[in-house]
Coordinates of C-alpha atoms in Angstrom, one line a residue:
X5 CA -5.8 19.8 -16.6
X6 CA -2.7 21.3 -18.2
X7 CA 0.0 23.0 -16.1
X8 CA -1.3 26.4 -17.3
X9 CA -4.9 25.5 -16.3
X10 CA -3.6 24.3 -12.9
X11 CA -1.7 27.6 -12.4
X12 CA -4.8 29.6 -13.4
X13 CA -7.1 27.8 -11.0
X14 CA -4.6 28.2 -8.1
X15 CA -4.1 31.9 -8.8
X16 CA -7.9 32.5 -8.6
X17 CA -8.3 30.3 -5.5
X18 CA -9.4 32.8 -2.9
X19 CA -7.8 31.2 0.3
X20 CA -4.4 31.6 -1.4
X21 CA -2.8 28.3 -0.5
X22 CA -2.0 24.9 -1.9
X23 CA -1.6 21.5 -0.2
X24 CA 1.1 19.2 -1.2
X25 CA 2.5 15.8 0.0
X26 CA 4.9 13.0 -0.8
X27 CA 5.2 9.4 0.6
X28 CA 7.8 8.3 3.2
X29 CA 9.1 4.8 3.4
X30 CA 6.1 3.6 5.4
X31 CA 3.6 5.0 3.0
X32 CA 2.7 7.9 5.3
X33 CA 2.0 11.1 3.4
X34 CA 4.2 13.9 4.6
X35 CA 3.2 17.3 3.4
X36 CA 2.6 21.0 4.0
X37 CA 0.5 24.0 2.9
X38 CA 2.3 26.6 0.9
X39 CA 1.1 30.0 -0.5
X40 CA 0.1 30.4 -4.1
X41 CA 3.1 32.7 -4.6
X42 CA 5.4 29.9 -3.3
X43 CA 3.6 27.4 -5.5
X44 CA 4.2 29.5 -8.7
X45 CA 7.9 29.6 -7.9
X46 CA 8.0 25.9 -7.1
X47 CA 6.5 25.0 -10.5
X48 CA 9.5 26.7 -12.1
X49 CA 12.0 24.9 -10.0
X50 CA 12.1 22.6 -6.9
X51 CA 10.9 22.8 -3.4
X52 CA 13.2 22.1 -0.4
X53 CA 11.9 19.5 1.9
X54 CA 13.7 18.2 5.0
X55 CA 15.1 14.7 4.4
X56 CA 14.1 13.7 8.0
X57 CA 11.0 12.2 6.4
X58 CA 13.4 9.3 5.5
X59 CA 15.3 9.5 8.7
X60 CA 12.5 8.6 11.2
X61 CA 9.9 6.0 11.7
X62 CA 6.1 6.1 11.7
X63 CA 6.2 7.7 15.2
X64 CA 8.8 10.3 14.2
X65 CA 11.5 8.5 16.2
X66 CA 14.9 9.1 14.5
X67 CA 16.6 6.0 13.1
X68 CA 19.9 5.2 14.7
X69 CA 20.9 2.5 12.1
X70 CA 20.5 4.1 8.7
X71 CA 23.1 5.7 6.4
X72 CA 20.9 7.8 4.2
X73 CA 20.4 10.6 6.7
X74 CA 20.7 11.3 10.4
X75 CA 22.4 13.3 13.0
X76 CA 25.6 12.5 11.1
X77 CA 24.4 14.4 8.0
X78 CA 22.5 17.2 9.8
X79 CA 19.2 16.4 8.0
X80 CA 19.5 18.7 5.0
X81 CA 16.8 19.4 2.5
X82 CA 15.9 17.1 -0.4
X83 CA 14.4 18.4 -3.6
X84 CA 10.7 17.8 -4.1
X85 CA 9.3 18.1 -7.6
X86 CA 5.5 18.3 -7.8
X87 CA 3.8 16.2 -10.5
X88 CA 1.1 18.2 -12.3
X89 CA -0.6 15.0 -13.3
X90 CA -1.5 14.4 -9.7
X91 CA -3.4 17.7 -9.4
X92 CA -6.7 17.4 -7.5
X93 CA -9.1 19.5 -5.5
X94 CA -10.0 18.2 -2.0
X95 CA -13.8 18.4 -1.8
X96 CA -14.0 18.0 2.0
X97 CA -11.4 20.8 2.4
X98 CA -13.0 23.7 0.5
X99 CA -11.7 22.4 -2.9
X100 CA -8.1 23.3 -1.9
X101 CA -5.6 22.5 -4.7
X102 CA -3.5 19.5 -4.0
X103 CA -0.5 17.8 -5.6
X104 CA 1.9 14.9 -5.0
X105 CA 5.6 15.1 -5.6
X106 CA 8.8 13.0 -6.1
X107 CA 12.0 13.3 -4.2
X108 CA 15.4 14.0 -5.8
X109 CA 18.9 14.3 -4.5
X110 CA 21.0 17.5 -4.6
X111 CA 22.2 16.7 -8.1
X112 CA 18.7 16.3 -9.5
X113 CA 18.9 12.5 -9.6
X114 CA 15.9 10.4 -8.5
X115 CA 16.3 9.7 -4.8
X116 CA 16.7 5.9 -4.2
X117 CA 14.8 6.1 -1.0
X118 CA 11.7 7.7 -2.6
X119 CA 8.9 5.0 -3.0
X120 CA 7.3 6.8 -5.9
X121 CA 10.6 6.9 -7.7
X122 CA 11.1 3.2 -7.0
X123 CA 7.8 2.4 -8.7
X124 CA 8.5 4.8 -11.6
X125 CA 11.8 3.0 -12.3
X126 CA 10.0 -0.4 -12.4
X127 CA 7.3 1.0 -14.7
X128 CA 10.0 2.3 -17.0
X129 CA 11.6 -1.2 -17.1
X130 CA 8.2 -2.6 -18.0
X131 CA 7.7 -0.1 -20.8
X132 CA 11.1 -0.9 -22.2
X133 CA 9.9 -4.5 -22.6
X134 CA 6.9 -3.3 -24.6
X135 CA 4.3 -3.8 -21.9
X136 CA 1.9 -1.3 -20.2
X137 CA 1.0 -2.3 -16.7
X138 CA -2.6 -1.8 -15.4
X139 CA -3.2 -2.1 -11.7
X140 CA -5.7 -1.6 -8.9
X141 CA -5.5 -2.0 -5.1
X142 CA -8.5 -2.9 -3.0
X143 CA -8.6 -2.2 0.8
X144 CA -10.3 -3.5 3.8
X145 CA -10.3 -1.4 6.9
X146 CA -12.0 -1.0 10.3
X147 CA -13.9 2.0 11.4
X148 CA -14.4 3.1 15.0
X149 CA -16.5 5.5 17.0
X150 CA -13.5 7.2 18.4
X151 CA -11.4 10.3 17.9
X152 CA -7.6 10.5 18.3
X153 CA -8.3 12.1 21.7
X154 CA -10.8 9.6 23.0
X155 CA -8.6 6.7 21.9
X156 CA -5.6 8.2 23.6
X157 CA -7.6 8.6 26.8
X158 CA -8.3 4.9 26.6
X159 CA -4.6 4.2 26.5
X160 CA -5.0 3.0 22.9
X161 CA -7.1 0.0 24.0
X162 CA -10.5 -1.3 23.2
X163 CA -11.7 1.1 20.5
X164 CA -15.5 0.9 19.9
X165 CA -16.3 -0.5 16.4
X166 CA -18.6 1.6 14.3
X167 CA -21.2 -1.1 14.1
X168 CA -21.6 -4.5 16.0
X169 CA -21.5 -8.0 14.5
X170 CA -19.8 -9.6 11.5
X171 CA -22.3 -8.6 8.7
X172 CA -20.3 -9.1 5.6
X173 CA -21.9 -7.6 2.4
X174 CA -24.6 -6.2 4.7
X175 CA -27.2 -3.8 3.3
X176 CA -28.4 -3.2 6.9
X177 CA -25.0 -2.2 8.2
X178 CA -24.1 0.1 5.3
X179 CA -27.5 1.9 6.0
X180 CA -26.8 2.2 9.7
X181 CA -24.1 4.8 9.1
X182 CA -25.2 5.8 5.6
X183 CA -24.0 9.5 5.8
X184 CA -20.4 8.3 6.2
X185 CA -20.8 5.4 3.8
X186 CA -22.1 7.7 1.0
X187 CA -19.7 10.4 1.8
X188 CA -16.8 8.0 1.2
X189 CA -18.2 6.9 -2.3
X190 CA -19.1 10.4 -3.4
X191 CA -16.2 12.5 -2.0
X192 CA -13.6 10.0 -3.2
X193 CA -15.1 10.2 -6.7
X194 CA -14.8 14.0 -6.6
X195 CA -11.2 13.6 -5.5
X196 CA -10.5 11.6 -8.6
X197 CA -10.4 8.3 -6.7
X198 CA -13.2 6.4 -8.4
X199 CA -14.5 3.3 -6.7
X200 CA -15.8 0.2 -8.5
X201 CA -17.5 -0.9 -5.3
X202 CA -17.8 -0.3 -1.6
X203 CA -19.4 -2.7 0.9
X204 CA -19.2 -4.0 4.5
X205 CA -16.9 -6.9 5.2
X206 CA -17.1 -9.6 7.8
X207 CA -16.3 -7.9 11.1
X208 CA -17.6 -5.1 13.3
X209 CA -17.3 -1.8 11.5
X210 CA -15.2 -3.1 8.6
X211 CA -15.6 -1.8 5.0
X212 CA -14.0 -2.9 1.8
X213 CA -13.4 -0.7 -1.3
X214 CA -12.2 -1.6 -4.8
X215 CA -10.5 1.3 -6.6
X216 CA -11.1 1.5 -10.3
X217 CA -8.1 0.2 -12.3
X218 CA -5.7 2.5 -14.1
X219 CA -2.1 2.6 -15.2
X220 CA 0.3 1.5 -12.5
X221 CA 1.5 4.9 -11.3
X222 CA -2.0 6.4 -11.2
X223 CA -3.1 3.2 -9.3
X224 CA -0.5 3.7 -6.7
X225 CA -1.3 7.5 -6.4
X226 CA -5.0 6.6 -6.0
X227 CA -4.2 4.0 -3.4
X228 CA -2.0 6.1 -1.2
X229 CA -4.4 9.0 -1.4
X230 CA -7.3 6.7 -0.7
X231 CA -5.9 5.7 2.7
X232 CA -5.4 9.3 3.9
X233 CA -8.6 10.5 2.3
X234 CA -10.7 7.8 4.1
X235 CA -9.1 8.8 7.4
X236 CA -9.8 12.5 6.8
X237 CA -13.4 11.9 5.7
X238 CA -13.9 9.7 8.8
X239 CA -12.7 12.5 11.0
X240 CA -15.5 14.7 9.7
X241 CA -18.0 12.1 11.0
X242 CA -16.3 11.6 14.4
X243 CA -14.9 8.3 13.2
X244 CA -11.4 6.8 13.2
X245 CA -10.4 4.6 10.2
X246 CA -7.6 2.0 10.7
X247 CA -5.7 0.2 8.0
X248 CA -3.7 -1.8 10.6
X249 CA -3.3 -5.3 9.3
X250 CA -4.7 -7.1 12.4
X251 CA -6.2 -5.1 15.3
X252 CA -7.7 -8.1 17.2
X253 CA -6.7 -11.7 17.3
X254 CA -10.2 -13.1 16.9
X255 CA -11.2 -11.0 13.9
X256 CA -10.0 -11.2 10.2
X257 CA -7.2 -8.9 9.2
X258 CA -7.2 -6.1 6.6
X259 CA -6.0 -6.8 3.2
X260 CA -4.7 -4.6 0.4
X261 CA -4.9 -7.0 -2.5
X262 CA -3.3 -5.9 -5.7
X263 CA -4.9 -6.7 -9.1
X264 CA -2.7 -6.5 -12.1
X265 CA -2.4 -7.2 -15.8
X266 CA 0.0 -6.3 -18.7
X267 CA -1.3 -4.8 -21.9
X268 CA 0.3 -3.9 -25.2
X269 CA 1.7 -0.4 -25.7
X270 CA -1.6 0.9 -27.2
X271 CA -3.6 -0.5 -24.3
X272 CA -5.8 -2.4 -26.8
X273 CA -4.8 -6.0 -25.9
X274 CA -4.6 -7.7 -22.6
X275 CA -1.4 -9.8 -22.8
X276 CA -2.4 -12.1 -20.0
X277 CA -5.2 -13.6 -22.0
X278 CA -4.9 -16.3 -24.7
X279 CA -8.2 -17.8 -25.9
X280 CA -6.2 -20.7 -27.6
X281 CA -5.2 -22.0 -24.1
X282 CA -7.6 -24.2 -22.2
X283 CA -7.5 -22.0 -19.1
X284 CA -7.1 -18.7 -21.1
X285 CA -3.7 -18.1 -19.5
X286 CA -1.1 -16.7 -21.9
X287 CA 2.6 -17.8 -21.7
X288 CA 3.4 -14.3 -20.6
X289 CA 0.9 -14.6 -17.7
X290 CA 2.4 -17.9 -16.7
X291 CA 6.0 -16.4 -16.6
X292 CA 4.6 -13.5 -14.6
X293 CA 3.0 -15.8 -12.0
X294 CA 6.1 -18.0 -11.8
X295 CA 8.2 -14.8 -11.2
X296 CA 6.1 -13.7 -8.3
X297 CA 6.1 -17.1 -6.7
X298 CA 9.9 -17.2 -7.1
X299 CA 10.5 -13.7 -5.7
X300 CA 7.9 -13.5 -2.9
X301 CA 10.1 -14.9 -0.1
X302 CA 12.9 -12.5 -1.2
X303 CA 10.8 -9.3 -1.0
X304 CA 8.0 -10.1 1.5
X305 CA 8.6 -7.0 3.7
X306 CA 7.4 -4.9 0.8
X307 CA 4.0 -6.7 1.1
X308 CA 4.1 -7.2 4.8
X309 CA 6.1 -4.2 6.2
X310 CA 5.2 -4.2 9.9
X311 CA 5.5 -6.5 12.9
X312 CA 1.7 -6.6 12.9
X313 CA 1.5 -7.6 9.2
X314 CA 2.4 -11.2 10.1
X315 CA -0.5 -11.5 12.6
X316 CA -2.7 -11.3 9.5
X317 CA -0.8 -13.9 7.6
X318 CA -2.2 -16.9 9.6
X319 CA -4.0 -20.0 8.6
X320 CA -7.8 -19.8 8.1
X321 CA -8.0 -16.0 8.3
X322 CA -8.6 -15.1 4.6
X323 CA -4.9 -14.3 4.1
X324 CA -2.3 -16.7 2.5
X325 CA 0.5 -18.5 4.3
X326 CA 1.9 -20.6 1.5
X327 CA 3.6 -20.0 -1.8
X328 CA 0.7 -21.1 -3.9
X329 CA -1.4 -20.1 -6.9
X330 CA -4.8 -21.2 -8.2
X331 CA -7.7 -20.3 -10.4
X332 CA -10.2 -18.2 -8.5
X333 CA -9.2 -19.5 -5.0
X334 CA -9.1 -17.2 -2.0
X335 CA -6.8 -19.4 0.1
X336 CA -3.7 -19.0 -2.0
X337 CA -1.0 -16.3 -2.5
X338 CA -1.9 -15.6 -6.1
X339 CA -5.5 -15.8 -7.2
X340 CA -5.5 -16.1 -11.0
X341 CA -8.5 -14.8 -12.9
X342 CA -8.2 -15.4 -16.7
X343 CA -11.8 -14.4 -17.2
X344 CA -11.6 -12.8 -20.7
X345 CA -9.8 -10.4 -23.0
X346 CA -10.8 -7.4 -20.9
X347 CA -10.6 -8.7 -17.4
X348 CA -7.8 -11.4 -17.2
X349 CA -5.7 -10.5 -14.2
X350 CA -3.8 -11.7 -11.2
X351 CA -4.7 -10.8 -7.6
X352 CA -1.8 -10.9 -5.2
X353 CA -3.4 -11.7 -1.9
X354 CA -0.3 -11.5 0.3
X355 CA -0.5 -7.7 0.4
X356 CA -2.0 -6.1 3.5
X357 CA -3.8 -2.8 4.0
X358 CA -0.8 -1.5 6.0
X359 CA 1.5 -1.5 3.0
X360 CA 3.0 1.5 1.2
X361 CA 1.1 1.2 -2.1
X362 CA 4.1 2.4 -4.2
X363 CA 6.3 -0.3 -2.9
X364 CA 3.6 -3.0 -2.9
X365 CA 2.7 -2.3 -6.6
X366 CA 6.4 -2.0 -7.5
X367 CA 7.1 -5.4 -5.8
X368 CA 4.3 -7.1 -7.7
X369 CA 5.4 -5.7 -11.0
X370 CA 9.1 -6.2 -10.6
X371 CA 8.6 -9.8 -9.5
X372 CA 6.4 -10.6 -12.4
X373 CA 8.8 -9.0 -14.8
X374 CA 11.6 -11.1 -13.3
X375 CA 9.7 -14.2 -14.3
X376 CA 9.2 -12.9 -17.8
X377 CA 12.9 -11.8 -18.3
X378 CA 14.2 -15.1 -17.0
X379 CA 11.4 -17.1 -18.8
X380 CA 10.7 -19.0 -15.5
X381 CA 8.4 -21.9 -16.3
X382 CA 5.3 -22.2 -14.2
X383 CA 6.0 -25.8 -13.2
X384 CA 4.1 -25.7 -9.9
X385 CA 0.6 -27.0 -10.5
X386 CA -2.4 -24.9 -9.5
X387 CA -3.6 -25.6 -6.0
X388 CA -6.9 -27.5 -5.8
X389 CA -8.8 -26.9 -2.6
X390 CA -7.2 -25.6 0.6
X391 CA -4.1 -23.5 -0.1
X392 CA -3.2 -23.5 3.6
X393 CA -2.5 -27.2 3.4
X394 CA -0.4 -27.0 0.1
X395 CA 3.2 -26.9 1.2
X396 CA 4.6 -28.1 -2.1
X397 CA 6.4 -24.8 -2.8
X398 CA 7.0 -23.8 0.8
X399 CA 5.6 -21.3 3.3
X400 CA 6.0 -17.5 3.6
X401 CA 8.5 -16.2 6.3
X402 CA 6.7 -16.1 9.6
X403 CA 7.7 -12.7 11.0
X404 CA 9.2 -9.4 10.0
X405 CA 12.6 -10.3 11.4
X406 CA 12.8 -13.5 9.4
X407 CA 11.5 -11.8 6.2
X408 CA 13.9 -8.9 6.5
X409 CA 16.9 -11.1 7.0
X410 CA 16.0 -13.0 3.8
X411 CA 15.5 -9.8 1.8
X412 CA 18.8 -8.3 3.0
X413 CA 20.7 -11.4 1.9
X414 CA 18.9 -11.7 -1.4
X415 CA 20.6 -11.0 -4.7
X416 CA 17.2 -11.1 -6.3
X417 CA 16.0 -8.2 -4.2
X418 CA 19.0 -6.1 -5.2
X419 CA 18.5 -7.0 -8.8
X420 CA 14.9 -5.8 -8.6
X421 CA 15.3 -2.6 -6.6
X422 CA 19.0 -1.8 -6.3
X423 CA 21.4 -2.3 -3.4
X424 CA 21.0 1.2 -2.0
X425 CA 17.2 1.0 -1.7
X426 CA 17.4 -2.6 -0.3
X427 CA 19.9 -1.5 2.4
X428 CA 17.8 1.5 3.5
X429 CA 14.5 -0.3 3.5
X430 CA 15.9 -3.3 5.4
X431 CA 17.5 -1.0 7.9
X432 CA 14.1 0.6 8.5
X433 CA 12.5 -2.8 9.0
X434 CA 15.3 -4.0 11.3
X435 CA 14.6 -0.8 13.3
X436 CA 10.9 -1.7 13.5
X437 CA 11.7 -5.1 14.8
X438 CA 14.1 -3.7 17.3
X439 CA 11.5 -1.3 18.7
X440 CA 9.0 -4.1 19.0
X441 CA 11.5 -6.5 20.7
X442 CA 12.2 -4.1 23.6
X443 CA 8.6 -3.3 24.3
X444 CA 6.8 -5.0 27.2
X445 CA 3.3 -6.1 25.9
X446 CA 0.0 -6.7 27.7
X447 CA 0.4 -10.3 26.8
X448 CA 3.6 -10.6 28.8
X449 CA 2.2 -8.8 31.8
X450 CA -0.8 -11.1 31.9
X451 CA 1.3 -14.2 31.4
X452 CA 4.3 -13.6 33.6
X453 CA 3.6 -10.8 36.1
X454 CA 2.3 -13.0 39.0
X455 CA 2.9 -16.6 38.1
X456 CA 6.4 -16.9 36.8

């Protein structure tokens, strides 16, 4: 829809309000409802939005270690500009008009802390090189027969999975809760988040969805909206959906794999495919793979942003632990699929469902472009067999603290994303580790309370 068509729809929308949102550093959508009158004024200018959304963590606890904003600055407003290209109607909320926005500073410059702006900057860099990036993110997540109230009354312990048993790719289990299952597919399509597929995964109450590919910015918009939309649709069915990376030790974790390819400016030729090569991999694709392998240890917190993320990245749990690549192999960090002129792509399997899609996609693209710019040779051979046992190129950092230290000290991270963003993001991850480190866990109580 054009901006004029959007305005016309909103003016005639009887409830007289618009819903808007933007992503914080954790990938949580922070938003509000505004009147249609306020929206009309906003389209002609900017909307003030408190910068505290970049001054607190996922639990709204104010950071004490960041420089961007805080008590020292008084938490002033940032400018939020709505992007008409993100316009949607929310079908499970009476078709209310909805838009996403980008944050800017008081001078009108793109805010360096804004995840969507970070991605837009990387995409612009990609376009300047003559490439058009196409991406898609797929998600696994667990569903529970709980409400926020019931789960809180349980002390946030032992949520009841939606269905029992492991049942990957199960027709039976998708039929068991078919109203919810079909609502997801149908309502997401109406919300302009088309799915290529939706199925049960191995685990009690776990689903997996592959979002239809698109240009990189639209792919990230779809991904971040997907996570919130799934949660809201689940609420309608008395269900809680969780994208936590690993909710139980003895079950697989939840991935957020990113599929990606580079095309020419006209979107007519997939530049990752070369039919003159034995494996179909173009030189450009090889540089891109080499760039990701080289950069991964320097930017891992963008792919694994929480303390819990690293509980997923363990051996034998369908998530990678080594810096590896291979052709169609699900035990490595980069699964390479040079399947043809239309479908040749790379799947970055490090990414978890708990990521901020803007930052995960930006990290994949920036790292791949780094390999292209520096013409890094893919000298590391493809892994054959079990990637968990291939230590030829090293292992991924083992926890958030280790990964964040490496990112903070990395000149590569600063080259890819700028010193200001790296500083702010690393501060938020250091804060996350600090909050975890001072917490007393159930594991400690069971292990030490009596015997030690």
